[in-house]
PDB file of C-alpha atoms in Angstrom:
ATOM      1  CA  MET A   8      -5.915 -15.272  -6.180  1.00  0.00           C
ATOM      2  CA  ALA A   9      -2.486 -13.015  -6.303  1.00  0.00           C
ATOM      3  CA  THR A  10      -0.797 -12.848  -9.882  1.00  0.00           C
ATOM      4  CA  ARG A  11       3.111 -13.509  -9.186  1.00  0.00           C
ATOM      5  CA  GLU A  12       5.574 -11.505 -10.344  1.00  0.00           C
ATOM      6  CA  PRO A  13       7.444 -13.109 -13.286  1.00  0.00           C
ATOM      7  CA  MET A  14      11.513 -14.527 -12.528  1.00  0.00           C
ATOM      8  CA  LEU A  15      13.395 -11.571 -13.249  1.00  0.00           C
ATOM      9  CA  PRO A  16      17.013 -12.179 -14.195  1.00  0.00           C
ATOM     10  CA  GLU A  17      20.074 -11.735 -12.106  1.00  0.00           C
ATOM     11  CA  THR A  18      22.328  -9.013 -14.182  1.00  0.00           C
ATOM     12  CA  MET A  19      20.917  -6.885 -17.112  1.00  0.00           C
ATOM     13  CA  THR A  20      22.817  -3.812 -18.846  1.00  0.00           C
ATOM     14  CA  SER A  21      21.978  -0.296 -18.039  1.00  0.00           C
ATOM     15  CA  PRO A  22      20.046   1.582 -21.033  1.00  0.00           C
ATOM     16  CA  GLU A  23      22.499   4.855 -19.867  1.00  0.00           C
ATOM     17  CA  THR A  24      26.337   3.614 -19.234  1.00  0.00           C
ATOM     18  CA  GLY A  25      25.901   0.298 -20.745  1.00  0.00           C
ATOM     19  CA  ALA A  26      27.323  -0.438 -17.473  1.00  0.00           C
ATOM     20  CA  THR A  27      25.907  -4.417 -15.877  1.00  0.00           C
ATOM     21  CA  LEU A  28      23.400  -4.240 -13.305  1.00  0.00           C
ATOM     22  CA  THR A  29      23.101  -6.645 -10.980  1.00  0.00           C
ATOM     23  CA  ARG A  30      20.340  -7.847  -9.039  1.00  0.00           C
ATOM     24  CA  GLY A  31      20.027  -6.652  -5.320  1.00  0.00           C
ATOM     25  CA  GLU A  32      18.463  -4.248  -2.908  1.00  0.00           C
ATOM     26  CA  ARG A  33      19.840  -1.758  -1.649  1.00  0.00           C
ATOM     27  CA  PRO A  34      18.898   0.787   1.422  1.00  0.00           C
ATOM     28  CA  PHE A  35      16.648   3.714   0.617  1.00  0.00           C
ATOM     29  CA  THR A  36      15.512   6.369   3.513  1.00  0.00           C
ATOM     30  CA  VAL A  37      11.877   7.195   2.213  1.00  0.00           C
ATOM     31  CA  ALA A  38      10.755  10.508   3.962  1.00  0.00           C
ATOM     32  CA  TYR A  39       7.401  12.444   4.758  1.00  0.00           C
ATOM     33  CA  LYS A  40       6.689  15.686   6.956  1.00  0.00           C
ATOM     34  CA  GLY A  41       9.896  15.600   8.753  1.00  0.00           C
ATOM     35  CA  GLU A  42       9.664  11.514   9.490  1.00  0.00           C
ATOM     36  CA  SER A  43      11.850   9.070   7.742  1.00  0.00           C
ATOM     37  CA  VAL A  44      12.086   5.045   7.552  1.00  0.00           C
ATOM     38  CA  SER A  45      14.920   2.874   5.372  1.00  0.00           C
ATOM     39  CA  VAL A  46      13.526  -0.080   2.934  1.00  0.00           C
ATOM     40  CA  ASP A  47      15.398  -1.975   1.666  1.00  0.00           C
ATOM     41  CA  LEU A  48      14.767  -0.965  -2.309  1.00  0.00           C
ATOM     42  CA  PRO A  49      15.001  -4.212  -5.043  1.00  0.00           C
ATOM     43  CA  GLY A  50      16.059  -3.018  -8.014  1.00  0.00           C
ATOM     44  CA  TYR A  51      19.329  -3.573 -10.539  1.00  0.00           C
ATOM     45  CA  TYR A  52      22.379  -1.977  -9.397  1.00  0.00           C
ATOM     46  CA  PRO A  53      26.131  -1.077 -10.602  1.00  0.00           C
ATOM     47  CA  ALA A  54      28.823  -2.426  -8.836  1.00  0.00           C
ATOM     48  CA  GLY A  55      29.856   0.105  -6.318  1.00  0.00           C
ATOM     49  CA  GLU A  56      27.957   2.997  -6.196  1.00  0.00           C
ATOM     50  CA  GLY A  57      25.576   4.664  -8.258  1.00  0.00           C
ATOM     51  CA  ASP A  58      21.941   4.966  -9.515  1.00  0.00           C
ATOM     52  CA  GLY A  59      19.687   1.666  -9.228  1.00  0.00           C
ATOM     53  CA  LEU A  60      17.386   0.855 -12.074  1.00  0.00           C
ATOM     54  CA  HIS A  61      13.700  -0.509 -10.085  1.00  0.00           C
ATOM     55  CA  VAL A  62      11.141  -2.747 -12.759  1.00  0.00           C
ATOM     56  CA  GLY A  63       7.693  -4.372 -12.011  1.00  0.00           C
ATOM     57  CA  LYS A  64       7.170  -4.022  -8.531  1.00  0.00           C
ATOM     58  CA  ASP A  65      10.349  -2.911  -6.912  1.00  0.00           C
ATOM     59  CA  MET A  66       8.800   0.445  -5.979  1.00  0.00           C
ATOM     60  CA  SER A  67       5.880  -0.954  -4.363  1.00  0.00           C
ATOM     61  CA  VAL A  68       8.145  -1.290  -0.595  1.00  0.00           C
ATOM     62  CA  VAL A  69       8.444   2.362  -1.178  1.00  0.00           C
ATOM     63  CA  ASP A  70       5.335   3.100  -1.897  1.00  0.00           C
ATOM     64  CA  GLU A  71       4.062   1.191   1.614  1.00  0.00           C
ATOM     65  CA  ALA A  72       6.572   2.861   3.612  1.00  0.00           C
ATOM     66  CA  LEU A  73       4.968   6.028   2.155  1.00  0.00           C
ATOM     67  CA  ARG A  74       1.475   5.496   3.328  1.00  0.00           C
ATOM     68  CA  ASN A  75       2.165   3.968   6.751  1.00  0.00           C
ATOM     69  CA  LEU A  76       3.950   7.080   7.389  1.00  0.00           C
ATOM     70  CA  LYS A  77       1.412   8.990   5.969  1.00  0.00           C
ATOM     71  CA  GLU A  78      -0.871   6.271   8.463  1.00  0.00           C
ATOM     72  CA  LYS A  79       0.789   7.652  11.315  1.00  0.00           C
ATOM     73  CA  LEU A  80       1.317  10.736  10.843  1.00  0.00           C
ATOM     74  CA  GLU A  81      -2.196  12.285   9.312  1.00  0.00           C
ATOM     75  CA  GLY A  82      -4.472   8.779  10.064  1.00  0.00           C
ATOM     76  CA  VAL A  83      -4.884   7.928   6.870  1.00  0.00           C
ATOM     77  CA  PRO A  84      -5.188   4.784   6.763  1.00  0.00           C
ATOM     78  CA  ALA A  85      -2.845   2.507   4.761  1.00  0.00           C
ATOM     79  CA  PRO A  86      -4.520  -0.307   2.023  1.00  0.00           C
ATOM     80  CA  SER A  87      -3.219  -3.135   4.755  1.00  0.00           C
ATOM     81  CA  SER A  88      -5.298  -1.119   7.643  1.00  0.00           C
ATOM     82  CA  ILE A  89      -7.888  -1.319   5.444  1.00  0.00           C
ATOM     83  CA  ARG A  90      -8.215  -4.464   4.290  1.00  0.00           C
ATOM     84  CA  ARG A  91      -7.567  -5.906   7.751  1.00  0.00           C
ATOM     85  CA  LEU A  92     -10.198  -3.399   9.011  1.00  0.00           C
ATOM     86  CA  ARG A  93     -13.139  -4.773   6.381  1.00  0.00           C
ATOM     87  CA  ALA A  94     -12.324  -8.229   7.315  1.00  0.00           C
ATOM     88  CA  LYS A  95     -12.884  -7.961  10.749  1.00  0.00           C
ATOM     89  CA  LEU A  96     -16.239  -6.571  10.212  1.00  0.00           C
ATOM     90  CA  ARG A  97     -16.370  -9.391   7.787  1.00  0.00           C
ATOM     91  CA  LEU A  98     -17.615  -7.774   4.761  1.00  0.00           C
ATOM     92  CA  SER A  99     -16.480  -8.468   1.231  1.00  0.00           C
ATOM     93  CA  GLN A 100     -15.178  -5.524  -1.046  1.00  0.00           C
ATOM     94  CA  ARG A 101     -19.092  -4.542  -2.935  1.00  0.00           C
ATOM     95  CA  GLU A 102     -20.416  -4.774   0.990  1.00  0.00           C
ATOM     96  CA  ALA A 103     -18.250  -2.547   2.463  1.00  0.00           C
ATOM     97  CA  GLY A 104     -18.385   0.051  -0.452  1.00  0.00           C
ATOM     98  CA  ALA A 105     -22.967  -0.413  -0.195  1.00  0.00           C
ATOM     99  CA  LEU A 106     -21.933   0.459   3.574  1.00  0.00           C
ATOM    100  CA  PHE A 107     -19.888   3.182   3.479  1.00  0.00           C
ATOM    101  CA  LYS A 108     -22.036   5.119   0.799  1.00  0.00           C
ATOM    102  CA  VAL A 109     -18.790   4.844  -1.531  1.00  0.00           C
ATOM    103  CA  GLY A 110     -19.098   2.885  -4.283  1.00  0.00           C
ATOM    104  CA  GLU A 111     -19.065  -0.480  -5.080  1.00  0.00           C
ATOM    105  CA  ASN A 112     -15.492  -0.610  -6.227  1.00  0.00           C
ATOM    106  CA  ALA A 113     -14.120   1.733  -3.581  1.00  0.00           C
ATOM    107  CA  PHE A 114     -12.864  -1.020  -1.377  1.00  0.00           C
ATOM    108  CA  ASP A 115     -10.848  -2.410  -3.855  1.00  0.00           C
ATOM    109  CA  LYS A 116      -9.347   0.684  -5.102  1.00  0.00           C
ATOM    110  CA  TYR A 117      -8.553   1.741  -1.653  1.00  0.00           C
ATOM    111  CA  GLU A 118      -6.963  -1.512  -0.857  1.00  0.00           C
ATOM    112  CA  ARG A 119      -4.608  -1.554  -4.140  1.00  0.00           C
ATOM    113  CA  GLY A 120      -3.332   2.122  -2.927  1.00  0.00           C
ATOM    114  CA  LEU A 121      -5.012   3.501  -6.246  1.00  0.00           C
ATOM    115  CA  VAL A 122      -7.098   5.926  -4.238  1.00  0.00           C
ATOM    116  CA  GLU A 123      -7.310   7.356  -0.875  1.00  0.00           C
ATOM    117  CA  PRO A 124     -10.797   7.272   1.525  1.00  0.00           C
ATOM    118  CA  SER A 125     -12.415  10.691   2.292  1.00  0.00           C
ATOM    119  CA  GLY A 126     -12.131  12.620   5.302  1.00  0.00           C
ATOM    120  CA  PRO A 127     -16.201  11.322   6.463  1.00  0.00           C
ATOM    121  CA  THR A 128     -15.096   7.642   5.341  1.00  0.00           C
ATOM    122  CA  ILE A 129     -11.155   8.227   7.462  1.00  0.00           C
ATOM    123  CA  GLN A 130     -13.367   8.324  10.261  1.00  0.00           C
ATOM    124  CA  LEU A 131     -16.306   6.465   9.727  1.00  0.00           C
ATOM    125  CA  MET A 132     -13.775   3.896   9.450  1.00  0.00           C
ATOM    126  CA  THR A 133     -12.038   4.518  12.330  1.00  0.00           C
ATOM    127  CA  LEU A 134     -15.177   4.437  14.655  1.00  0.00           C
ATOM    128  CA  LEU A 135     -16.155   0.772  13.060  1.00  0.00           C
ATOM    129  CA  ASP A 136     -12.265  -0.236  13.651  1.00  0.00           C
ATOM    130  CA  ARG A 137     -12.870   0.663  17.458  1.00  0.00           C
ATOM    131  CA  HIS A 138     -16.722  -0.517  18.136  1.00  0.00           C
ATOM    132  CA  PRO A 139     -17.517  -2.958  15.352  1.00  0.00           C
ATOM    133  CA  ASP A 140     -20.649  -3.506  16.810  1.00  0.00           C
ATOM    134  CA  LEU A 141     -21.969  -0.524  14.917  1.00  0.00           C
ATOM    135  CA  VAL A 142     -21.916  -1.944  11.267  1.00  0.00           C
ATOM    136  CA  ASP A 143     -24.888  -4.409  12.167  1.00  0.00           C
ATOM    137  CA  GLU A 144     -26.602  -0.263  12.724  1.00  0.00           C
ATOM    138  CA  LEU A 145     -25.468   1.408  10.148  1.00  0.00           C
ATOM    139  CA  ARG A 146     -26.749  -1.888   7.977  1.00  0.00           C
TER     140      ARG A 146
END
């Protein structure tokens, strides 16, 4: 069951300037190896221009966008792609870790974005995504 982030107040005082910051979103560009994507970055922002303050899971949209760019440009699967593949193969995280010989907690770490899979693990994921029937041979 997913944990819910507590409700954040609508305003807060900037620890640097003392100005009132209001909760909202602003466009932010995430760039990686010559490609970029714009995301709506939540945070506390001053009226008009100025730097925002990001708390809790605010930066997770930037992390996700960066992982998606890495997947597109380098073939490193994003956590959501790894979760999708594991579900497609009908494996628990522990079963996937045992099948891929990467440790029983590896898929939990991959799917939370804490660790990226190694090159050989990525290659095996790619093969099994294209040919899911091969999972029975690996068992």
